[in-house]
mmCIF file of C-alpha atoms and ligand atoms in Angstrom:
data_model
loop_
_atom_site.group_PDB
_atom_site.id
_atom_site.type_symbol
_atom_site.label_atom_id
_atom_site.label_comp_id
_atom_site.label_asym_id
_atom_site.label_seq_id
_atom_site.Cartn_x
_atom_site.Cartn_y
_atom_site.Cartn_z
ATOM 1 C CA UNK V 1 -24.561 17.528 3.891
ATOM 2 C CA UNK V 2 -23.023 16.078 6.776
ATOM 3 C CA UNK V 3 -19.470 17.264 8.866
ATOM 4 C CA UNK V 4 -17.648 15.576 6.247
ATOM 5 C CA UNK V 5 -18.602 17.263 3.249
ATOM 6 C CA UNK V 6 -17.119 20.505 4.616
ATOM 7 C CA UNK V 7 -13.609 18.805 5.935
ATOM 8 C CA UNK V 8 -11.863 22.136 6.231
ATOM 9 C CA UNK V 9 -14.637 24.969 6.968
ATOM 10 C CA UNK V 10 -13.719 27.185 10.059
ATOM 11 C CA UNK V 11 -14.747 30.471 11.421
ATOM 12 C CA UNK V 12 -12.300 33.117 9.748
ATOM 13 C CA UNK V 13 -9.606 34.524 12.253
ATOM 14 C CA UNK V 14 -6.006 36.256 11.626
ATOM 15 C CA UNK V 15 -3.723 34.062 10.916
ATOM 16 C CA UNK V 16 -0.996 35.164 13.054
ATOM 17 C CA UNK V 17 -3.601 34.525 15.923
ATOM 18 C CA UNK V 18 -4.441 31.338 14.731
ATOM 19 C CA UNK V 19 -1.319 29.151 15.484
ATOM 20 C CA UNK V 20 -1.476 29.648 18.808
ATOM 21 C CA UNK V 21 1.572 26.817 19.450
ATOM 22 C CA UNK V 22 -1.136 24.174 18.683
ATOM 23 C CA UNK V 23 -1.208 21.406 16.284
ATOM 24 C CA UNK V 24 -4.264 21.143 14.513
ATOM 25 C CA UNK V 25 -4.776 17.342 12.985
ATOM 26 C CA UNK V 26 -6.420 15.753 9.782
ATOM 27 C CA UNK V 27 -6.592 12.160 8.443
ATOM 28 C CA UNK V 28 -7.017 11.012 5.003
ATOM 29 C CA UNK V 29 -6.983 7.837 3.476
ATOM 30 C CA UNK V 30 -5.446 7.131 -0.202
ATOM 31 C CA UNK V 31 -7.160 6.072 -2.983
ATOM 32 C CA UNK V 32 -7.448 3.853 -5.623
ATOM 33 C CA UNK V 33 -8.198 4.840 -9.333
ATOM 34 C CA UNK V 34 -9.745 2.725 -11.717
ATOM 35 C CA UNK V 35 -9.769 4.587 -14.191
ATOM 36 C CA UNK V 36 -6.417 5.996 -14.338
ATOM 37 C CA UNK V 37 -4.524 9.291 -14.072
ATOM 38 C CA UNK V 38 -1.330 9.064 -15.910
ATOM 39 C CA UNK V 39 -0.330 12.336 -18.165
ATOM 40 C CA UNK V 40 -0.551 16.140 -17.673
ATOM 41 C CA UNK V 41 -1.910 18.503 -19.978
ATOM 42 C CA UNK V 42 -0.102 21.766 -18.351
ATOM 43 C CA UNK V 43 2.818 19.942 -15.603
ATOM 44 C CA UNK V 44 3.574 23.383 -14.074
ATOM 45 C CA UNK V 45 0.097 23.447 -12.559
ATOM 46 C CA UNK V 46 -0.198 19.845 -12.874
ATOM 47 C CA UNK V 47 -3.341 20.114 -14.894
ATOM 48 C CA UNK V 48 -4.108 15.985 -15.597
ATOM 49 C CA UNK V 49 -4.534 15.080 -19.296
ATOM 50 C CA UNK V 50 -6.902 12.384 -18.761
ATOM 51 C CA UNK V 51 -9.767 11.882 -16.186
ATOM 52 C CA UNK V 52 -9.885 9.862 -13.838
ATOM 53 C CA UNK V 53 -12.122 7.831 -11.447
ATOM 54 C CA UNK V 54 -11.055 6.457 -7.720
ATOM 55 C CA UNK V 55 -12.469 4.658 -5.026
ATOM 56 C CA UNK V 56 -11.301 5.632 -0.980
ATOM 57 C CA UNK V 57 -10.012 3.057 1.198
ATOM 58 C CA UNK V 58 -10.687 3.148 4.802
ATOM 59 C CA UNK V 59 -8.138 1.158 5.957
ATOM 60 C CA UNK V 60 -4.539 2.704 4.990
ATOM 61 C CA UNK V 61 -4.764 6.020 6.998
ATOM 62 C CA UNK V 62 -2.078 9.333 6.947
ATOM 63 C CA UNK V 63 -1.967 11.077 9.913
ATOM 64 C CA UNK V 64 -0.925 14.808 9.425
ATOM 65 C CA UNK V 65 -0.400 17.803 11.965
ATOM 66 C CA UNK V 66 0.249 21.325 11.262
ATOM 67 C CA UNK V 67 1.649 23.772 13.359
ATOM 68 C CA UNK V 68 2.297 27.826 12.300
ATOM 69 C CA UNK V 69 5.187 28.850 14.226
ATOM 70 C CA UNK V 70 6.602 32.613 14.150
ATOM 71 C CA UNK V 71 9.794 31.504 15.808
ATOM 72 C CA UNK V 72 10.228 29.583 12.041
ATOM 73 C CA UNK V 73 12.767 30.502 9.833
ATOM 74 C CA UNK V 74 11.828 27.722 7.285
ATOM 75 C CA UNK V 75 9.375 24.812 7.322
ATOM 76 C CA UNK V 76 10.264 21.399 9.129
ATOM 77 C CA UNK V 77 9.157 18.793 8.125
ATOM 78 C CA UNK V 78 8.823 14.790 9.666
ATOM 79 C CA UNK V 79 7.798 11.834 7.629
ATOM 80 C CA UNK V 80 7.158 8.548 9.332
ATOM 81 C CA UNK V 81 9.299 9.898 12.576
ATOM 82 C CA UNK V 82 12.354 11.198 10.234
ATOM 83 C CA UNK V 83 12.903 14.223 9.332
ATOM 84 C CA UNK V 84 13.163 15.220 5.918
ATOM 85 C CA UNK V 85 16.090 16.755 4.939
ATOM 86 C CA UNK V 86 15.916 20.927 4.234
ATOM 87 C CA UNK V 87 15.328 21.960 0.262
ATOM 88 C CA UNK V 88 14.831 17.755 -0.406
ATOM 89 C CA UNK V 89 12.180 17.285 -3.261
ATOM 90 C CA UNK V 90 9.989 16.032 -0.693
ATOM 91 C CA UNK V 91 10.481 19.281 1.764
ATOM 92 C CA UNK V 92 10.227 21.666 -1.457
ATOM 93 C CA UNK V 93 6.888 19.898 -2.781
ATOM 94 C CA UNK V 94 5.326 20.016 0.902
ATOM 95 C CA UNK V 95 6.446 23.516 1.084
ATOM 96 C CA UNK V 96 5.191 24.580 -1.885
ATOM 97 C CA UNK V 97 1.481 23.142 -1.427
ATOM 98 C CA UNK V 98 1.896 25.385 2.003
ATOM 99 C CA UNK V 99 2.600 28.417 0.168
ATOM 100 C CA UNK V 100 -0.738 28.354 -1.634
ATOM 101 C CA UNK V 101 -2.245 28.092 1.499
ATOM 102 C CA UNK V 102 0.103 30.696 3.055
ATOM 103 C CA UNK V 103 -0.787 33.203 -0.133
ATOM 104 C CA UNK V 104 -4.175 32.715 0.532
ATOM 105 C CA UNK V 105 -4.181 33.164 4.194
ATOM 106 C CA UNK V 106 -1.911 36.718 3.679
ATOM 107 C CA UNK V 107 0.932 35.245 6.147
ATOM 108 C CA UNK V 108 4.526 34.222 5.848
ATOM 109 C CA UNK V 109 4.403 32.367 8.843
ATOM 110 C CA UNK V 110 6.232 28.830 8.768
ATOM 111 C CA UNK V 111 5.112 25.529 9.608
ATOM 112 C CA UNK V 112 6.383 22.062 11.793
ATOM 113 C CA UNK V 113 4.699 19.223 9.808
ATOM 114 C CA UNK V 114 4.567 15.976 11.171
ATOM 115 C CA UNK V 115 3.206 13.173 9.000
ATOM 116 C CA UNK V 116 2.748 9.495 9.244
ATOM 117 C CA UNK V 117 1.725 6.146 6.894
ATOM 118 C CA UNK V 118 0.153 3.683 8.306
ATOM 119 C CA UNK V 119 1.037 2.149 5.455
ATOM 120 C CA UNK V 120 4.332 1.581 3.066
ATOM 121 C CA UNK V 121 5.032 5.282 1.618
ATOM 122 C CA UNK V 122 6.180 5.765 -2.104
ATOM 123 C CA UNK V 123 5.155 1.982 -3.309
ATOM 124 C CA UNK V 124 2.408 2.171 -4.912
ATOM 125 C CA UNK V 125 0.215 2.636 -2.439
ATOM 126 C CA UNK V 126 -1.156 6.236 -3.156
ATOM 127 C CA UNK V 127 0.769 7.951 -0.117
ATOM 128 C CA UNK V 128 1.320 11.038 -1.734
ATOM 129 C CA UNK V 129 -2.438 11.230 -2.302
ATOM 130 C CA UNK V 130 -3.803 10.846 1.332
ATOM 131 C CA UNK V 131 -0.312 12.816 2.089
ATOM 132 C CA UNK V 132 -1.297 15.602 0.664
ATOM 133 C CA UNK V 133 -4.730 15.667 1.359
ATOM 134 C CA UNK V 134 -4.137 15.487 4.717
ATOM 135 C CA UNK V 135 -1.730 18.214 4.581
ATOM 136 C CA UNK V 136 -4.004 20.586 3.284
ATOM 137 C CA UNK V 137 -7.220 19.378 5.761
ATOM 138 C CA UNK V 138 -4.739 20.269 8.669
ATOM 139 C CA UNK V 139 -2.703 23.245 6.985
ATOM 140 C CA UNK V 140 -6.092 25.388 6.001
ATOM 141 C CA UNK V 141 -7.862 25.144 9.611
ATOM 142 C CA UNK V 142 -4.129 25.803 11.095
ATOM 143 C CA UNK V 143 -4.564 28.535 9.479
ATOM 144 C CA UNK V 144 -8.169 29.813 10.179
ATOM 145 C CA UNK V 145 -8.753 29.427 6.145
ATOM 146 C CA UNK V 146 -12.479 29.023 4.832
ATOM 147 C CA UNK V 147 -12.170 26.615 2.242
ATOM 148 C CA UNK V 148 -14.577 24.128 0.584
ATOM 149 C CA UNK V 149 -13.995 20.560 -0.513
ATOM 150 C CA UNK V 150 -13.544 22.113 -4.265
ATOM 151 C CA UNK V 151 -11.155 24.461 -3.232
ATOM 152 C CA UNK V 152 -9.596 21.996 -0.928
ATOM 153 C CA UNK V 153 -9.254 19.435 -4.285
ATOM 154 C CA UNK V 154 -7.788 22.368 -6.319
ATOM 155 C CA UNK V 155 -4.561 22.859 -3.697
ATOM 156 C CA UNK V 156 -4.288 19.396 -3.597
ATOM 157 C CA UNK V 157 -4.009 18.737 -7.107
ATOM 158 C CA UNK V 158 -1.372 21.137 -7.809
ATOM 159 C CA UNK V 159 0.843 19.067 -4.850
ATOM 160 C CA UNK V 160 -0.400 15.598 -6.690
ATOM 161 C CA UNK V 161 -3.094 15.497 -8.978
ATOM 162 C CA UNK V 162 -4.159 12.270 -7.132
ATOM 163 C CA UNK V 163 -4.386 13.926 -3.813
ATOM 164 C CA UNK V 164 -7.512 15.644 -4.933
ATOM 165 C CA UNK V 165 -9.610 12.804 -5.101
ATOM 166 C CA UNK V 166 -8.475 11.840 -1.571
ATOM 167 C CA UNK V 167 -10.229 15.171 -0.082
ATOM 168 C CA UNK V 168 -13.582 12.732 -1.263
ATOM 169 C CA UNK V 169 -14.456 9.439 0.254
ATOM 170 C CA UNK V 170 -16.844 6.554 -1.629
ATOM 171 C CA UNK V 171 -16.079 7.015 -5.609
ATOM 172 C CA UNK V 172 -14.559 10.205 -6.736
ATOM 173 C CA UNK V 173 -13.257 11.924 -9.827
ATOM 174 C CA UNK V 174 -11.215 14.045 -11.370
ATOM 175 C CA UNK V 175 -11.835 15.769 -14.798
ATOM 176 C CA UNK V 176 -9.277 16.073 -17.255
ATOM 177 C CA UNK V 177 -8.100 20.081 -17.588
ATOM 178 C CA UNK V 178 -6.743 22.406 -20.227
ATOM 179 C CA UNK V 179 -3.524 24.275 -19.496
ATOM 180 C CA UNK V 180 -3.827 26.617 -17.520
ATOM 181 C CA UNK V 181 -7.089 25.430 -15.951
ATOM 182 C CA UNK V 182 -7.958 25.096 -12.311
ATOM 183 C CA UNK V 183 -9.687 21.481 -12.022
ATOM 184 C CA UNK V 184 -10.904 19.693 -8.613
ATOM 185 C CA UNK V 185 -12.455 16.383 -7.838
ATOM 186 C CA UNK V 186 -15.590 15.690 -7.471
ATOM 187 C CA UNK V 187 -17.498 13.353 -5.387
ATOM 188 C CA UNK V 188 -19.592 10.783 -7.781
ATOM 189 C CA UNK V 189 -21.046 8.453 -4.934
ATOM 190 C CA UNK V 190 -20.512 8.190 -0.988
ATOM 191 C CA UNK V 191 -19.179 4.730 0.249
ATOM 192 C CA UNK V 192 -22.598 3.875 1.281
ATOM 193 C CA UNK V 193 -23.817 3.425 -2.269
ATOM 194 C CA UNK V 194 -21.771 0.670 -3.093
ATOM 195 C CA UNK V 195 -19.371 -1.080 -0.272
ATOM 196 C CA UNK V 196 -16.728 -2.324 -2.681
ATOM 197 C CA UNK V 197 -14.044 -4.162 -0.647
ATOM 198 C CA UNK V 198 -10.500 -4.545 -1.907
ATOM 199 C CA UNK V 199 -7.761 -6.619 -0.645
ATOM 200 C CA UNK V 200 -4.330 -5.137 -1.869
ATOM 201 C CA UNK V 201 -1.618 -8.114 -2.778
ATOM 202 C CA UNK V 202 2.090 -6.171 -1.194
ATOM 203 C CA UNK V 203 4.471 -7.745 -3.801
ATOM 204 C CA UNK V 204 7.770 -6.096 -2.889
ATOM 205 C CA UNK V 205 7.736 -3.871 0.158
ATOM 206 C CA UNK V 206 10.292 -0.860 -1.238
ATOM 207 C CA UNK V 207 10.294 2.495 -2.387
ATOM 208 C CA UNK V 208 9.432 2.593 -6.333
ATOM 209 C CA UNK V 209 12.228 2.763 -8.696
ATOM 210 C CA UNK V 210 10.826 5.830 -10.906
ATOM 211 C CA UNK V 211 8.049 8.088 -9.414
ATOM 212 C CA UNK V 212 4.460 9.065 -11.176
ATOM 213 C CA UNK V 213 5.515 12.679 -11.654
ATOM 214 C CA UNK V 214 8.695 11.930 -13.886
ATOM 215 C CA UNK V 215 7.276 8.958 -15.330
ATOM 216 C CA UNK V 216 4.398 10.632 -17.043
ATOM 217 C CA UNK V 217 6.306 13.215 -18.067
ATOM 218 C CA UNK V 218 8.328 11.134 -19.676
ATOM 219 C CA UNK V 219 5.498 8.792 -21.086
ATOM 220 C CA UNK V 220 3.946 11.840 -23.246
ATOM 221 C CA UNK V 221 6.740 12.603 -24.602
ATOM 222 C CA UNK V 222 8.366 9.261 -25.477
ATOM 223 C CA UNK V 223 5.065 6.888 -25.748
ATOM 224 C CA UNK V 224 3.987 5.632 -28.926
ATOM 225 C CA UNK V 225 0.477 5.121 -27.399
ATOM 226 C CA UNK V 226 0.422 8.133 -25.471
ATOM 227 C CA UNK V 227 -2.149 10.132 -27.879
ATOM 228 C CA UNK V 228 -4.634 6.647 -27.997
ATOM 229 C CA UNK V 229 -4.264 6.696 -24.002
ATOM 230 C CA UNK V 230 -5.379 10.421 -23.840
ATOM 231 C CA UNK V 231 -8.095 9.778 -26.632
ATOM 232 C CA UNK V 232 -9.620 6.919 -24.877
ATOM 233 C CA UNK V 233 -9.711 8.232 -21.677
ATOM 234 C CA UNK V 234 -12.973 10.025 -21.784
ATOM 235 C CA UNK V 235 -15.531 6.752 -22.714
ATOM 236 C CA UNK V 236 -13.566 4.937 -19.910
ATOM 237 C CA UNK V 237 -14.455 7.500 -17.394
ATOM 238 C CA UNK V 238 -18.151 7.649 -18.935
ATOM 239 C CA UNK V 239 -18.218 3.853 -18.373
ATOM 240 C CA UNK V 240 -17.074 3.671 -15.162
ATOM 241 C CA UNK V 241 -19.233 6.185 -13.705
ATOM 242 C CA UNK V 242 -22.006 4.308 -15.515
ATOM 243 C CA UNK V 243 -20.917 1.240 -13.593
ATOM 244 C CA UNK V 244 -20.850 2.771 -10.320
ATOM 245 C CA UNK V 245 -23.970 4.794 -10.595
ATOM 246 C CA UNK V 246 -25.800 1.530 -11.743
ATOM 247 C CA UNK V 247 -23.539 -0.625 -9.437
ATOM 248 C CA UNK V 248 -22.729 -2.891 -12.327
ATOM 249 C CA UNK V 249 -19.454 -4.494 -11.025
ATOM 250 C CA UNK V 250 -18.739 -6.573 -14.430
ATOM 251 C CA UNK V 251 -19.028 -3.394 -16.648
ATOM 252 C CA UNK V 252 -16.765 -1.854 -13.870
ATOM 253 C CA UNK V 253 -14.739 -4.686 -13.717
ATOM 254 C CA UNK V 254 -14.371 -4.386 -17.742
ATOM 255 C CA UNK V 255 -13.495 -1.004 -17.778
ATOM 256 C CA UNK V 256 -10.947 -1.009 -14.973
ATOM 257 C CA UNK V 257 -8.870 -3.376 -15.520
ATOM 258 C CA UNK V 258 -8.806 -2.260 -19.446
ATOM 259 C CA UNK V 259 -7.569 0.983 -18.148
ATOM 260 C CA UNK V 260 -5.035 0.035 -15.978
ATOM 261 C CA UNK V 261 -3.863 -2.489 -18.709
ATOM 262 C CA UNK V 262 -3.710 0.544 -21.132
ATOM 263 C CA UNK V 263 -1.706 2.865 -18.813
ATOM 264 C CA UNK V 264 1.242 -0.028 -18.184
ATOM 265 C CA UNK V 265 1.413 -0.319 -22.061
ATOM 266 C CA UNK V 266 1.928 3.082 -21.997
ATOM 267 C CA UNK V 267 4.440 2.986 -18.842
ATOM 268 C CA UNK V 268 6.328 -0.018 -20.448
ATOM 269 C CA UNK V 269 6.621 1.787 -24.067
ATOM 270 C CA UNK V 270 8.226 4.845 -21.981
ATOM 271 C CA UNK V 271 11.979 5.277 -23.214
ATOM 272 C CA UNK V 272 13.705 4.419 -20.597
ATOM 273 C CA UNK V 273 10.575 1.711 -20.391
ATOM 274 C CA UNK V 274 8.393 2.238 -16.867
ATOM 275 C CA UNK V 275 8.378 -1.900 -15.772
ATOM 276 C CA UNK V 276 6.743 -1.623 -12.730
ATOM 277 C CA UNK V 277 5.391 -4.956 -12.523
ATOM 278 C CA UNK V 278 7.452 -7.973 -10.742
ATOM 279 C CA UNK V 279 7.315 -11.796 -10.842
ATOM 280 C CA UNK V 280 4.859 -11.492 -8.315
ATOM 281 C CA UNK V 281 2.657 -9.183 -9.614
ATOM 282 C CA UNK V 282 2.183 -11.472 -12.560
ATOM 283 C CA UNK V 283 1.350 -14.160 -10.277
ATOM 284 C CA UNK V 284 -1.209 -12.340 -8.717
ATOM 285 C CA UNK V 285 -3.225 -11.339 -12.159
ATOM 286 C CA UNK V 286 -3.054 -15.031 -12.730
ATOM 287 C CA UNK V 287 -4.593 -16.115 -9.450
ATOM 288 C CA UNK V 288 -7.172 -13.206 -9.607
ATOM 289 C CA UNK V 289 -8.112 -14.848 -13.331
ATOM 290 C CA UNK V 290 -8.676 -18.198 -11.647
ATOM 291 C CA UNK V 291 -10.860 -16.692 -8.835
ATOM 292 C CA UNK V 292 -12.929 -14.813 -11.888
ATOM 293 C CA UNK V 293 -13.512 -18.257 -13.691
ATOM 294 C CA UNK V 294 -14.508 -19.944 -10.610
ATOM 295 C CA UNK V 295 -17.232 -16.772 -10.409
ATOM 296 C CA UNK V 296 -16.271 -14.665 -7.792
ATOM 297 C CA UNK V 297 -16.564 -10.942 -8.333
ATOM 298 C CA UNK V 298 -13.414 -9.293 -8.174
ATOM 299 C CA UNK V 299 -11.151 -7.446 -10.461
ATOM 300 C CA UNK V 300 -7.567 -6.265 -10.388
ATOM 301 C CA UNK V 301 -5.870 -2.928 -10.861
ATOM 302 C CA UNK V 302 -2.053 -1.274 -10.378
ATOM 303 C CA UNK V 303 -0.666 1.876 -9.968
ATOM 304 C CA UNK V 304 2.815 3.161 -10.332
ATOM 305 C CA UNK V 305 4.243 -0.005 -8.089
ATOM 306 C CA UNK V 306 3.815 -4.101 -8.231
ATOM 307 C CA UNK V 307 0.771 -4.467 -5.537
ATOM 308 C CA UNK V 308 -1.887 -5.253 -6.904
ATOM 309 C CA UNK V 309 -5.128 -4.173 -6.071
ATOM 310 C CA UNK V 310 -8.253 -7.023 -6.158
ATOM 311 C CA UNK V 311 -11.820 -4.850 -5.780
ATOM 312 C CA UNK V 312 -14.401 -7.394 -4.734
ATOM 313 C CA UNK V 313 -17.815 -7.312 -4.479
ATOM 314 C CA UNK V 314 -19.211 -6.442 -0.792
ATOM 315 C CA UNK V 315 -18.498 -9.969 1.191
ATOM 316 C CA UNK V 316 -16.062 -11.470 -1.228
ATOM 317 C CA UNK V 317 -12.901 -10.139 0.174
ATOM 318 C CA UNK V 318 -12.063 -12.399 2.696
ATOM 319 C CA UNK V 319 -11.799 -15.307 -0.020
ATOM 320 C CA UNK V 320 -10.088 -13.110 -2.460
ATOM 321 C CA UNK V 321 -7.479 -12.566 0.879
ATOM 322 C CA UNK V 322 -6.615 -15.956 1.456
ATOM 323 C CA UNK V 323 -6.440 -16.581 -2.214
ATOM 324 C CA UNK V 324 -3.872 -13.780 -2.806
ATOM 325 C CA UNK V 325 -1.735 -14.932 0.736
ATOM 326 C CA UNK V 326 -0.356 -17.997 -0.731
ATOM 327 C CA UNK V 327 0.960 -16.278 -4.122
ATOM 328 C CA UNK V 328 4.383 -17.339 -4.267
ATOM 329 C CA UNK V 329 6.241 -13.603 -3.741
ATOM 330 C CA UNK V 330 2.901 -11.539 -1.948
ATOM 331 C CA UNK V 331 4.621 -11.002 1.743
ATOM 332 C CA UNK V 332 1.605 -9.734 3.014
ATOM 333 C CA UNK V 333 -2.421 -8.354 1.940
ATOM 334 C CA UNK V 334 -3.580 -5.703 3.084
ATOM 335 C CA UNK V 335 -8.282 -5.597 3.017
ATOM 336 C CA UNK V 336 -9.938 -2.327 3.368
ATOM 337 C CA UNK V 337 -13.670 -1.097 2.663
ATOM 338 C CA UNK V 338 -14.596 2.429 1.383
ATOM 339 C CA UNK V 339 -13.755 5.114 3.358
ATOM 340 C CA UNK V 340 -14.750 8.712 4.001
ATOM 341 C CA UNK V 341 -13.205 12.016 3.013
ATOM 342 C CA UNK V 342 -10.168 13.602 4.683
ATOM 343 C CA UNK V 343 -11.115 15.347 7.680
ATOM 344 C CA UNK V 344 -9.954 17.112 10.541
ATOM 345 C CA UNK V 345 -9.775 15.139 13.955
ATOM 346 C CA UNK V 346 -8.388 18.148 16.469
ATOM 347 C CA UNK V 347 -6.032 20.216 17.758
ATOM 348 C CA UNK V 348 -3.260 19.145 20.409
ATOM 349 C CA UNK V 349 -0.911 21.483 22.274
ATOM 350 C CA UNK V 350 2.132 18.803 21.888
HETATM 351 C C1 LIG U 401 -0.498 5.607 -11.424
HETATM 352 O O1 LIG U 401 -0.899 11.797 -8.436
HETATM 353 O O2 LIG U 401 1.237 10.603 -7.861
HETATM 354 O O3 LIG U 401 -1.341 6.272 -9.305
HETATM 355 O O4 LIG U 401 0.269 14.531 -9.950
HETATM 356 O O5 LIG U 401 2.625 13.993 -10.522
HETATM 357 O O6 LIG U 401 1.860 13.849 -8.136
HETATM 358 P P1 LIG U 401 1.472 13.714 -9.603
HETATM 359 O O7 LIG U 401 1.147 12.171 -9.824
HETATM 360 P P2 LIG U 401 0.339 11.169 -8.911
HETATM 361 O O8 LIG U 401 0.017 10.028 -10.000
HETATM 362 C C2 LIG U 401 -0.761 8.918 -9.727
HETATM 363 C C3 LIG U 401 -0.689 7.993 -10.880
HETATM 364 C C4 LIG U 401 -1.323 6.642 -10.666
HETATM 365 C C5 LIG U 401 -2.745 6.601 -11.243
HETATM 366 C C6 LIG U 401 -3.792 7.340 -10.465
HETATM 367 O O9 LIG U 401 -3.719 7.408 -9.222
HETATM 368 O O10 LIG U 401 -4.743 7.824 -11.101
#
């Protein structure tokens, strides 16, 4: 195993020695799933109902530093450069994934966060996974805590269940979990094995109307597909990881985009109805069908926004790029390869 397999492992020390007015830094990149995530089976411990199966992109990056500060009197927290405001959902759910890693380090002691997107945050573009697994990279070796890349995943999912995967690089994923049960990610294959590309279509550049965490909520108990979703979820997770470990892109291709197609029936059969797609986004499915008749290997996918995400075969994404820039409505694409785990990168006095 190399440095990265162990993101967060440090020599155990006090905590209340280990802040030492320093800011200790991590990096993670979000991820993609293919098979999707959408559906809890215990939402207090944010347990997911369904597997699911990602792939890490290099190229969006979150930049998160962690400092323990005994003059504290409450955590502070910066997103992007602005702070956010005290007892916000954001500052409660940040402080809250830091109080698991507070229990387990025995301290009280609070923390100055300071985190940054390279990326646009809360549009579908997975920030709250590489968010998250950033935070805990930097929080656990702020904090002198031992912890491997399981126990790492397990923090991380309670903050977002799609955070876990982000603590993995390559192709990861996350079992489905009983209430009440403790599931991580796993890694299935490193980047290496396969160097999908993916060229990400931005089709409106704000915030999302109605976040993952409410929306699935409100999916299970309001879907009339909900129950097939969670009952098919299994043989699409045994197909994909079929696909990767045989790196058979059409049987991936197959299985991914019949996913994501299942979770937006799912979203748009919500009451209120989930319609996260735009004009746009349509477009883009369309072009991506032309490119697939014409033979090139790519398939799409979408999360809980209108980008759309085209995975490619290695060397295809630059034409998939230029295909997806002139979509009437796509403002920009983003192209990325397969990137590593989350990982610490140092420690900075200011
Ligand atoms: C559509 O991980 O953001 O992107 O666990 O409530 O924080 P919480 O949800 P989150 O959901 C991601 C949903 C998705 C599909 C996926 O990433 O698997």
């Amino acid at each position: 195993m190399n440095d990265h397999s162990h993101p967060v492992r440090r020599a155990a020390r006090q905590p209340d020695q280990a802040t030492g007015g320093r800011f200790t830094t991590a990096l993670a990149h979000p991820n993609i799933a293919l098979v999707k995530y959408w559906g809890k089976a215990d939402p207090t411990l944010n347990v997911p109902a369904v597997p699911s199966v990602s792939i890490t992109l290099d190229a969006l990056v979150t930049e998160t530093r962690v400092r323990f500060d005994g003059s504290l009197a409450a955590d502070s927290i910066s997103l992007n450069g602005e702070e956010l405001p005290f007892a916000s959902g954001q500052a409660r759910r940040i402080s809250a994934c830091l109080d698991a890693l507070r229990s387990q380090a025995h301290t009280q002691l609070r923390a100055r966060v300071e985190t940054r997107n390279d990326f646009p945050t809360g549009a579908g573009l997975a920030s709250s996974a590489s968010g998250f697994a950033a935070l805990v990279v930097a929080a656990a070796a702020a904090l002198q805590l031992e912890l491997s890349p399981t126990a790492a995943s397990k923090i991380a999912r309670a903050a977002s269940a799609s955070a876990a995967r982000s603590l993995f690089g390559g192709f990861a994923e996350l079992p489905a979990g009983r209430a009440g049960e403790d599931v991580a990610a796993l890694s299935l294959a490193a980047a290496e094995h396969w160097p999908l590309e993916v060229a990400v279509a931005i089709c409106a550049e704000g915030p999302k109307a109605v976040g993952s965490t409410r929306g699935m909520i409100d999916s299970a108990a309001t879907s009339p597909f909900y129950g097939t979703w969670v009952e098919t979820a299994a043989a699409d997770a045994a197909a994909a990881r079929t696909a990767i470990s045989q790196r058979d892109f059409a049987a991936l291709a197959a299985v991914s985009e019949a996913s994501c197609l299942k979770m937006h029936a799912v979203m748009q059969t919500t009451c209120p109805a989930l319609l996260y797609w735009n004009a746009a986004t349509m477009a883009t499915l369309e072009r991506i069908r032309s490119l697939q008749q014409a033979g090139t290997e790519v398939f799409f996918t979408m999360d809980a926004g209108p980008q759309v995400k085209a995975v490619c075969t290695p060397g295809a994404c630059r034409e998939v790029a230029e295909a997806l820039e002139s979509v009437p409505g796509v403002s920009r694409v983003l192209t990325s390869g397969l990137g590593g785990p989350a990982r610490l990168v140092g420690s900075s006095c200011v």
